[in-house]
Amino acid sequence: MQALGTLEDLPETYRKALTAQNLVPLWPSLRAVLPPGKPTLRTRPTCWEYKALRPLLLEAGELTPIEKAERRVLVLANPGHGLEKMQASACMYLGMQLLMPNEWAPSHKHTPNAVRMIVEGEGAYTTVDGEKCPMSRGDLILTPTGLWHEHGHDGNAPVVWLDVLDLPLVYYTETSYVTEGKAQAVTGTMNERAYAHGGVLPAPMFSRGSDRRYPMLRYPWVDARAALVAQAQAHPEAEAVQVAYVNPETGGDCQNILGFSALMLRPGESLRLPVRSPAMVFHLIEGGASVDIDGTTFSLAPADTCCAPGYTPVTLKNLSASEPSFIFIADETPLHRKLGVYEVRA
Ligand code: 1HN
């Protein structure tokens, strides 16, 4: 590829004249913004161990009362982006949130989409759009763009969950903002039971299904896990055992920008993932697994989380020869498809 002229090649008087007119020559920066063959990846393979993070999160519970935090979160920041950017990847934000018994995180709604993967504890709940969603280990709860949400805790031990948001993208597009609200009236709970039986949907006479853009807000882990185990039994030959979290009315992605799935690694299984454009996040729900990201290998214990840049080979291995492992995956696939930049490379 032809080497291009640099800024230093240009007379200083000319450079100053450009600057004075808010003009910039493209050619000195062209290779940086348009590198050959593969994007410049700021996202670095990074792992956050729950064992190291948990005591610091509990300490935040002592140092900062919930009223002074609103959301008591330690952000899982990727050093490749700079910690202050609070990004796990180009478009994904990750945070571990702590709610102590009797605490309340007040109602608000915002433009970024969020999901919560429950990590530890019982007795807490999120109320989303009037629907009270109980939290148990492994449950996935959606708080899509524009829906009111607040968190409460009636149990007697700390509750921790992993927040996954498309905040970096929404912030970058200058569309990120919040609206504060008052405590919601609860109008329903466990609404997801209406979708708990595959292939049959609510269908009141003369109308098919729900008019809600987000008909299912809570995906209980017991159901996702059972679906994985059933799939593994029904298709022992399958290359991968994986389920996607979808909108049950449309079969499409459950949210607009980020995609979510759960994967079961059979005992002893090693799985080479296709090399694809989206960055990915892996959170171990159960078992023990290693994640090799182009030669960087992380060993995940339950509740550990790591991220991998896009365009990079990733191999997952179950570290147990006798028990399955279960991994929650978040990635940028829906966004890449919508942008038309989605790629699979061999
Ligand atoms: C948010 O609303 C929550 O509602 C958690 O629990 C983390 C990070 C950035 C922006 C909004 C929550 C968040 C957030």
XYZ file of N, CA and C and ligand atoms in Angstrom, residues 71 93 97 108 110 116 149 151 163 165 167, ligand 1:
47
model
N -27.153 4.312 41.636
C -26.851 2.948 41.213
C -25.437 2.669 41.709
N -21.075 -1.595 27.522
C -20.732 -1.181 28.885
C -21.075 -2.346 29.803
N -23.369 -4.400 39.859
C -24.180 -3.543 40.731
C -24.531 -4.280 42.018
N -36.231 5.429 37.093
C -35.860 6.336 36.008
C -35.997 5.600 34.681
N -34.209 5.795 30.525
C -33.181 6.453 29.728
C -33.128 5.864 28.336
N -29.862 -7.030 32.747
C -29.182 -7.441 33.982
C -29.122 -8.957 34.014
N -37.653 1.930 35.132
C -37.166 0.798 35.936
C -36.602 1.282 37.262
N -35.058 -0.608 41.255
C -34.671 -1.866 41.912
C -34.968 -1.792 43.407
N -24.738 -5.571 34.881
C -25.457 -4.725 33.935
C -24.725 -4.734 32.597
N -25.014 -2.698 29.009
C -25.701 -1.610 28.304
C -24.984 -1.282 26.996
N -24.504 1.690 26.263
C -24.203 3.085 26.606
C -23.093 3.720 25.743
C -28.595 2.318 34.893
O -29.758 2.929 34.700
C -28.518 1.229 35.736
O -30.840 1.203 36.203
C -27.299 0.602 35.916
O -29.572 -0.126 37.297
C -26.182 1.034 35.283
C -25.090 2.613 33.825
C -25.135 3.692 33.017
C -26.326 4.339 32.790
C -27.483 3.903 33.397
C -29.734 0.731 36.464
C -26.237 2.141 34.440
C -27.445 2.804 34.241
